[in-house]
PDB file of C-alpha atoms in Angstrom:
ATOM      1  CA  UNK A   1      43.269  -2.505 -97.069  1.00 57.00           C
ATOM      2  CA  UNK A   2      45.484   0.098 -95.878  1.00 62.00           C
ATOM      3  CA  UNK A   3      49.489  -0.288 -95.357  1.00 65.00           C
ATOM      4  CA  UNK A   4      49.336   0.306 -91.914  1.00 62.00           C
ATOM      5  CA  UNK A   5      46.732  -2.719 -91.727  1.00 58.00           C
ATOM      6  CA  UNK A   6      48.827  -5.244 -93.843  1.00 60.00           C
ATOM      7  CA  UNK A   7      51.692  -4.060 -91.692  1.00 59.00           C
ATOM      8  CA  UNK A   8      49.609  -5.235 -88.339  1.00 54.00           C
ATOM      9  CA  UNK A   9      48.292  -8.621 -89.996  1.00 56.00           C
ATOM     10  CA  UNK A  10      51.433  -9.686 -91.014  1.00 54.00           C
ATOM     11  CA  UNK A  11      54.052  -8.357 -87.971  1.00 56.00           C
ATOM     12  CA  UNK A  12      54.862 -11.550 -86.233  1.00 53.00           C
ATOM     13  CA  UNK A  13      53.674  -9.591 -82.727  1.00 56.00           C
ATOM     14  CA  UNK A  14      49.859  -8.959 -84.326  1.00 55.00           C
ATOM     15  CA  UNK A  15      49.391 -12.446 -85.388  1.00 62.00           C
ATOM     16  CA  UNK A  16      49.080 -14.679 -82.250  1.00 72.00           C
ATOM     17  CA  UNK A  17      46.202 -11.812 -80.820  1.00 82.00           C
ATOM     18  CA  UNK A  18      43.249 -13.071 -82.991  1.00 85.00           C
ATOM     19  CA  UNK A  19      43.720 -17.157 -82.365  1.00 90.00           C
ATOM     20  CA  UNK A  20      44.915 -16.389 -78.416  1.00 89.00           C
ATOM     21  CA  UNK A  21      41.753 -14.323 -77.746  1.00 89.00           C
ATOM     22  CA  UNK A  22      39.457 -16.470 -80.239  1.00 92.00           C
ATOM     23  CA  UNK A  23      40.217 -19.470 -77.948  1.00 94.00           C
ATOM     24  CA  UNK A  24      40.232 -18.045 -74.338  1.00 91.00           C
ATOM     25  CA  UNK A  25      36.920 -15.934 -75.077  1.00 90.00           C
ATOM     26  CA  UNK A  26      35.423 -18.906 -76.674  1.00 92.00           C
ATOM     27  CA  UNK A  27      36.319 -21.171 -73.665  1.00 95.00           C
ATOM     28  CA  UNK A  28      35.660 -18.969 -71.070  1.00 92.00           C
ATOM     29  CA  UNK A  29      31.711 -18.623 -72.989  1.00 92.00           C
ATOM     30  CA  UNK A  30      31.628 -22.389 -73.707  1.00 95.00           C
ATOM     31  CA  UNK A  31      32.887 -22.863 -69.639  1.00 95.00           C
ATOM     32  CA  UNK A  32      30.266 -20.316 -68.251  1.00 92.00           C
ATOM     33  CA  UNK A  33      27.386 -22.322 -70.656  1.00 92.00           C
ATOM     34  CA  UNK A  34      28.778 -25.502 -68.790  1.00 95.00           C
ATOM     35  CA  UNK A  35      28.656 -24.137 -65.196  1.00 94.00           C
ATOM     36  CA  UNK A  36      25.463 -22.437 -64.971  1.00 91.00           C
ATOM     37  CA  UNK A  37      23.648 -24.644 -67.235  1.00 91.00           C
ATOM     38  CA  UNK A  38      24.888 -28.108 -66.332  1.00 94.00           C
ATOM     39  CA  UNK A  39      26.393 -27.970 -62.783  1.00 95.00           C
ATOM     40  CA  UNK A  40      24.152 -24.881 -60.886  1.00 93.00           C
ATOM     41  CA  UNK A  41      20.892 -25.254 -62.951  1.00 91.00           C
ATOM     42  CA  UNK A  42      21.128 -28.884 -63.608  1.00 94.00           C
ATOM     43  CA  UNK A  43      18.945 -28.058 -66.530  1.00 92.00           C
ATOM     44  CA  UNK A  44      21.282 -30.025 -69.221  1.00 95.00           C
ATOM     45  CA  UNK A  45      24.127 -32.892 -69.800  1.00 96.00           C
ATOM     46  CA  UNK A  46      27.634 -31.353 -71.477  1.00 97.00           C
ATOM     47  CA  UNK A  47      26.552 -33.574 -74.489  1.00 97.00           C
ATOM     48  CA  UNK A  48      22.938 -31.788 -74.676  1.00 96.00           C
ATOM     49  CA  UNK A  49      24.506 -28.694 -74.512  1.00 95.00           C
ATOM     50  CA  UNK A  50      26.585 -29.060 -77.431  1.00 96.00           C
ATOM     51  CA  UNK A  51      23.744 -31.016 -79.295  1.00 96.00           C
ATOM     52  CA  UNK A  52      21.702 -27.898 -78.324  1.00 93.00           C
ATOM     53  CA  UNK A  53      24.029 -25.541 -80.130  1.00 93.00           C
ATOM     54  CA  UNK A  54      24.276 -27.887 -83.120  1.00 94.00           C
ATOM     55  CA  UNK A  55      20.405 -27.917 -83.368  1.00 92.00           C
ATOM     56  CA  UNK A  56      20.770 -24.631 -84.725  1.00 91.00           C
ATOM     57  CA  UNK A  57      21.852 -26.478 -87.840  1.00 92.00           C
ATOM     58  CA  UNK A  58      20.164 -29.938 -87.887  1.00 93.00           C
ATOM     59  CA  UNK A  59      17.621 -28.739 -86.201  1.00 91.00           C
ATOM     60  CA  UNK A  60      15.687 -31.377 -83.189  1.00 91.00           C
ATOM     61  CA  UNK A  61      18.004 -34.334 -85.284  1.00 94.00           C
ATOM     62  CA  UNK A  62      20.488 -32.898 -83.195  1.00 94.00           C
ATOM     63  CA  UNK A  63      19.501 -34.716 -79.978  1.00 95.00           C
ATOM     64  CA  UNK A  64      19.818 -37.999 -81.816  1.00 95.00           C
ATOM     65  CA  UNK A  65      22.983 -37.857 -83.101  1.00 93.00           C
ATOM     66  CA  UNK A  66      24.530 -38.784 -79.961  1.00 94.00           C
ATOM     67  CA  UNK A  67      28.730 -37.210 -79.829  1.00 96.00           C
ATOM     68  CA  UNK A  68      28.861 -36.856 -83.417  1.00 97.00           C
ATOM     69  CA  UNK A  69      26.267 -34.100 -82.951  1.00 96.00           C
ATOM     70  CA  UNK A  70      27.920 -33.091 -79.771  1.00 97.00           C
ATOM     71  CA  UNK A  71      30.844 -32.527 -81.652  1.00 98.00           C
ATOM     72  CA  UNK A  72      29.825 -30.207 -84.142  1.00 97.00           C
ATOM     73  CA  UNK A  73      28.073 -28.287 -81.816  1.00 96.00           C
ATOM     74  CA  UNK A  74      31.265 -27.407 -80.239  1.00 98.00           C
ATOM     75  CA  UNK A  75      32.793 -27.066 -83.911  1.00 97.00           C
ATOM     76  CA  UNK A  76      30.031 -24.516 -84.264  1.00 96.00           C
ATOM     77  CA  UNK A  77      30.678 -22.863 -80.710  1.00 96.00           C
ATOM     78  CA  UNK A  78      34.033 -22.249 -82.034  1.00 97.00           C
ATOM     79  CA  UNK A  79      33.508 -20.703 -85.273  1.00 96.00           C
ATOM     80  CA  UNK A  80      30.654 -18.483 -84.152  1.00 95.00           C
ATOM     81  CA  UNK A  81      32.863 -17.061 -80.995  1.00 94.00           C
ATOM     82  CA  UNK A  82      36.422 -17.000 -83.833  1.00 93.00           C
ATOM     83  CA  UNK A  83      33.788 -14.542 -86.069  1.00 93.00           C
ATOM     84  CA  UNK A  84      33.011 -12.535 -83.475  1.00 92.00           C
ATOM     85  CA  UNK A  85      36.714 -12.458 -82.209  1.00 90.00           C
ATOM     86  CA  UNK A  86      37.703 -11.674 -85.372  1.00 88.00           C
ATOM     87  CA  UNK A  87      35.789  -8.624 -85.886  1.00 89.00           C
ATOM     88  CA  UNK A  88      36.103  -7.500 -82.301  1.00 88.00           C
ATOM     89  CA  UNK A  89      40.618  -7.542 -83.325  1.00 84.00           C
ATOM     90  CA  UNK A  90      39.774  -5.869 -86.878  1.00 81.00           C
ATOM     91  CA  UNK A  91      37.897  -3.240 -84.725  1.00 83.00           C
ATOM     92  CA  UNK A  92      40.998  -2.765 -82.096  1.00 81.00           C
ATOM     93  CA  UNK A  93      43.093  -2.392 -84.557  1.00 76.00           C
ATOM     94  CA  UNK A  94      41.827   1.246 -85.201  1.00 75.00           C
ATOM     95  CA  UNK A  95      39.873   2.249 -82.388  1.00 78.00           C
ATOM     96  CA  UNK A  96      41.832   0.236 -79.298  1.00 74.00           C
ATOM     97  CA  UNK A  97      40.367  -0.226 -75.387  1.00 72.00           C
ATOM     98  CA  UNK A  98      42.142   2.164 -73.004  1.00 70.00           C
ATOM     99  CA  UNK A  99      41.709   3.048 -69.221  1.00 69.00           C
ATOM    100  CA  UNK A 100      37.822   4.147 -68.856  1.00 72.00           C
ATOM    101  CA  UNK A 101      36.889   3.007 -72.508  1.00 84.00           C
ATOM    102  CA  UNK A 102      38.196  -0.530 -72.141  1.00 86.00           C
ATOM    103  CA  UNK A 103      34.742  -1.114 -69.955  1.00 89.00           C
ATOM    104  CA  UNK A 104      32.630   0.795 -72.929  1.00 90.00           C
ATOM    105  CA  UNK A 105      34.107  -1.587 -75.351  1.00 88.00           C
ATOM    106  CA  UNK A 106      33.217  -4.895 -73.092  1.00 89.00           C
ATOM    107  CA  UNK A 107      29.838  -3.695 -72.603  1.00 92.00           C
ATOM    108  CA  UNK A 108      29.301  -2.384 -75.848  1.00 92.00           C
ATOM    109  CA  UNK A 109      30.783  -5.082 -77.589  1.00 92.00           C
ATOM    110  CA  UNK A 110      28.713  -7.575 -75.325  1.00 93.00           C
ATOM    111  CA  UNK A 111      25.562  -6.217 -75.814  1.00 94.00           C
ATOM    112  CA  UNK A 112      26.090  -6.416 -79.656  1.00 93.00           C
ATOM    113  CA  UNK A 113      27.013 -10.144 -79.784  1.00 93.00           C
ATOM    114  CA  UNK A 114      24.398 -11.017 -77.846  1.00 92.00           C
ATOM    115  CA  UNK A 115      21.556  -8.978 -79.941  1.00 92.00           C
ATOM    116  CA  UNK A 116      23.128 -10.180 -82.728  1.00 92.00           C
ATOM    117  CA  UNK A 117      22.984 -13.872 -81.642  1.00 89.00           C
ATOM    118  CA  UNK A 118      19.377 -13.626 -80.057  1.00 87.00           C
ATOM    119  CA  UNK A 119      17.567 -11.151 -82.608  1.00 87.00           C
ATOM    120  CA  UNK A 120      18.949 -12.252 -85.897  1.00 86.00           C
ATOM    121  CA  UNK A 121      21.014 -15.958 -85.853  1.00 85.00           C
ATOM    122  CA  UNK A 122      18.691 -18.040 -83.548  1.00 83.00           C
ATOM    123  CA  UNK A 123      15.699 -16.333 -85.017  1.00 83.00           C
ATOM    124  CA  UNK A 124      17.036 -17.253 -88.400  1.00 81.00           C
ATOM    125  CA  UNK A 125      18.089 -20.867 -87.252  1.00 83.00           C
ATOM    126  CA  UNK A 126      16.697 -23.987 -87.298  1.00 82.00           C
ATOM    127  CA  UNK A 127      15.817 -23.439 -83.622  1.00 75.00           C
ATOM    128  CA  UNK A 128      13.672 -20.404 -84.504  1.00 70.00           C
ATOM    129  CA  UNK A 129      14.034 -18.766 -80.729  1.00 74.00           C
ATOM    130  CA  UNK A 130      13.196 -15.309 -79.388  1.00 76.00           C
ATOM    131  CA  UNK A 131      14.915 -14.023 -76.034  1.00 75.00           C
ATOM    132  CA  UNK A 132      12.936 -14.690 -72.544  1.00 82.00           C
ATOM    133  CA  UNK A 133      14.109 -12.230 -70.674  1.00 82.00           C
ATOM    134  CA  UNK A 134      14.959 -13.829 -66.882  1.00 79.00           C
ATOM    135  CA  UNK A 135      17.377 -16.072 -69.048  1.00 81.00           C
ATOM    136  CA  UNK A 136      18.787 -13.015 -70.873  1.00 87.00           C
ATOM    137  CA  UNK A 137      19.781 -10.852 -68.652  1.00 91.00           C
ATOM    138  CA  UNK A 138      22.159 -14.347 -67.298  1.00 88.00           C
ATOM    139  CA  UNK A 139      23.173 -14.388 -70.998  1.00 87.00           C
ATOM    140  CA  UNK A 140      24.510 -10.683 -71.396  1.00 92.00           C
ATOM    141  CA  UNK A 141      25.742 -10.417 -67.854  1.00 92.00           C
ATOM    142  CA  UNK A 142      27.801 -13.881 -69.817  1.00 90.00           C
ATOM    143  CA  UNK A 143      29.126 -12.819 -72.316  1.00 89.00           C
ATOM    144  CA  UNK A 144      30.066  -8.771 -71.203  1.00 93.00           C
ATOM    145  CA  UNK A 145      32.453 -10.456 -68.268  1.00 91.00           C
ATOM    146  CA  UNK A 146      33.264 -13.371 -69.946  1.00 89.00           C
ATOM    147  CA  UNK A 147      33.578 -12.537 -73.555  1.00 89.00           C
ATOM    148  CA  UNK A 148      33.344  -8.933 -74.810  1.00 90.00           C
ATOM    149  CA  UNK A 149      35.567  -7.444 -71.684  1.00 91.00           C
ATOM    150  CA  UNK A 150      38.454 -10.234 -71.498  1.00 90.00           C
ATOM    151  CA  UNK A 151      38.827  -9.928 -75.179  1.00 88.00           C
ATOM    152  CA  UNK A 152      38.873  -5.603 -75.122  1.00 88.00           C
ATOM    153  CA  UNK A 153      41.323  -6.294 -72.170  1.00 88.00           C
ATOM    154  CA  UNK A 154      43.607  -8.898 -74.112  1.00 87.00           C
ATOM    155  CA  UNK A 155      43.701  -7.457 -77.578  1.00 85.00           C
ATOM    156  CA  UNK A 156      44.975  -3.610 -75.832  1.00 83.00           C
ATOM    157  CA  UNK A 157      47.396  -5.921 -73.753  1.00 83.00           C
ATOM    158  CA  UNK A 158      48.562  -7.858 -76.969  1.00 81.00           C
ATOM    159  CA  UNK A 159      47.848  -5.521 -79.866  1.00 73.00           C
ATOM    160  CA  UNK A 160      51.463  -4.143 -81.143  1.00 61.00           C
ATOM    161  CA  UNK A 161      52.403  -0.676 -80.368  1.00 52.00           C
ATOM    162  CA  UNK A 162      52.774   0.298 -83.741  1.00 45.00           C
ATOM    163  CA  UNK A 163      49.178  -0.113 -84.657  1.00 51.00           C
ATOM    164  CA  UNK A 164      48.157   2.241 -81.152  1.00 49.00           C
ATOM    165  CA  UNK A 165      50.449   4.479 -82.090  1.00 50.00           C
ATOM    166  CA  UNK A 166      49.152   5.189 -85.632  1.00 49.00           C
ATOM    167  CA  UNK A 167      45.653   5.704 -83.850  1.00 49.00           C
ATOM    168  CA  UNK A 168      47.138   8.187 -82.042  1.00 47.00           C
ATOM    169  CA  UNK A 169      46.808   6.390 -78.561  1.00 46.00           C
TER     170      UNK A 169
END
């Protein structure tokens, strides 16, 4: 790791941008999931939601395991969107959102989580799905506003001027 990148993970400014945008990306993903699935769709329950997400791990056990299942499918929600978080700050750190790019990043950044969900983790799950594309489009018009653009918009809001400033920004 470079200096300049120890300097950024360790200033007490850089810190709080990773957890801050890990939780309101992941909870504005999680909330969308709730809304269109469970409230406009009426496809789901909040509890078969989560169990549905923690099927990618116990596979169709999932949907008997009641809370406990429910649980760790929210536990999973979590870590999956505090990966993708992660790498989306690592990222900013050296190549930052600004003005007419900020949009490019969202999109771009959205359209790789979700091919990276749908054509290689669910695949590779227990759940063993492939994309259907009326439902698809919904989920990467999802996650560009509701993930990938918030979090290109907070971390250029949050990220330290020091680190934008060594880009050359």
């Amino acid at each position: 790791m470079s200096k300049t990148t120890m300097r950024w993970l360790t200033s007490r400014r850089a810190w709080p941008v990773f957890p801050e945008a890990w939780l309101l990306c992941g909870s504005l993903d999680l909330l969308s999931a709730v809304v269109i699935n469970c409230l406009l769709l009426k496809k789901v329950t909040v509890l078969q939601l989560l169990q549905y997400i923690s099927s990618g791990a116990y596979g169709s056990a999932a949907f008997q395991g009641g809370w406990y299942t429910g649980i760790a499918g929210l536990v999973f929600h979590y870590l999956i969107a505090g990966f993708f978080t992660g790498a989306y700050c690592l990222y900013a750190m050296y190549y930052p959102a600004r003005g007419k790019t900020l949009v490019l990043h969202g999109v771009g950044y959205g359209l790789l989580v979700w091919s990276v969900m749908n054509l290689a983790v669910l695949p590779l799950s227990r759940l063993h799905t492939w994309p259907q594309w009326p439902g698809a489009i919904t989920g990467i018009l999802v996650l560009i506003f509701l993930f990938a653009l918030p979090m290109a918009a907070y971390t250029w809001r949050k990220l330290p001027l020091a680190s934008r400033q060594h880009n050359g920004i």
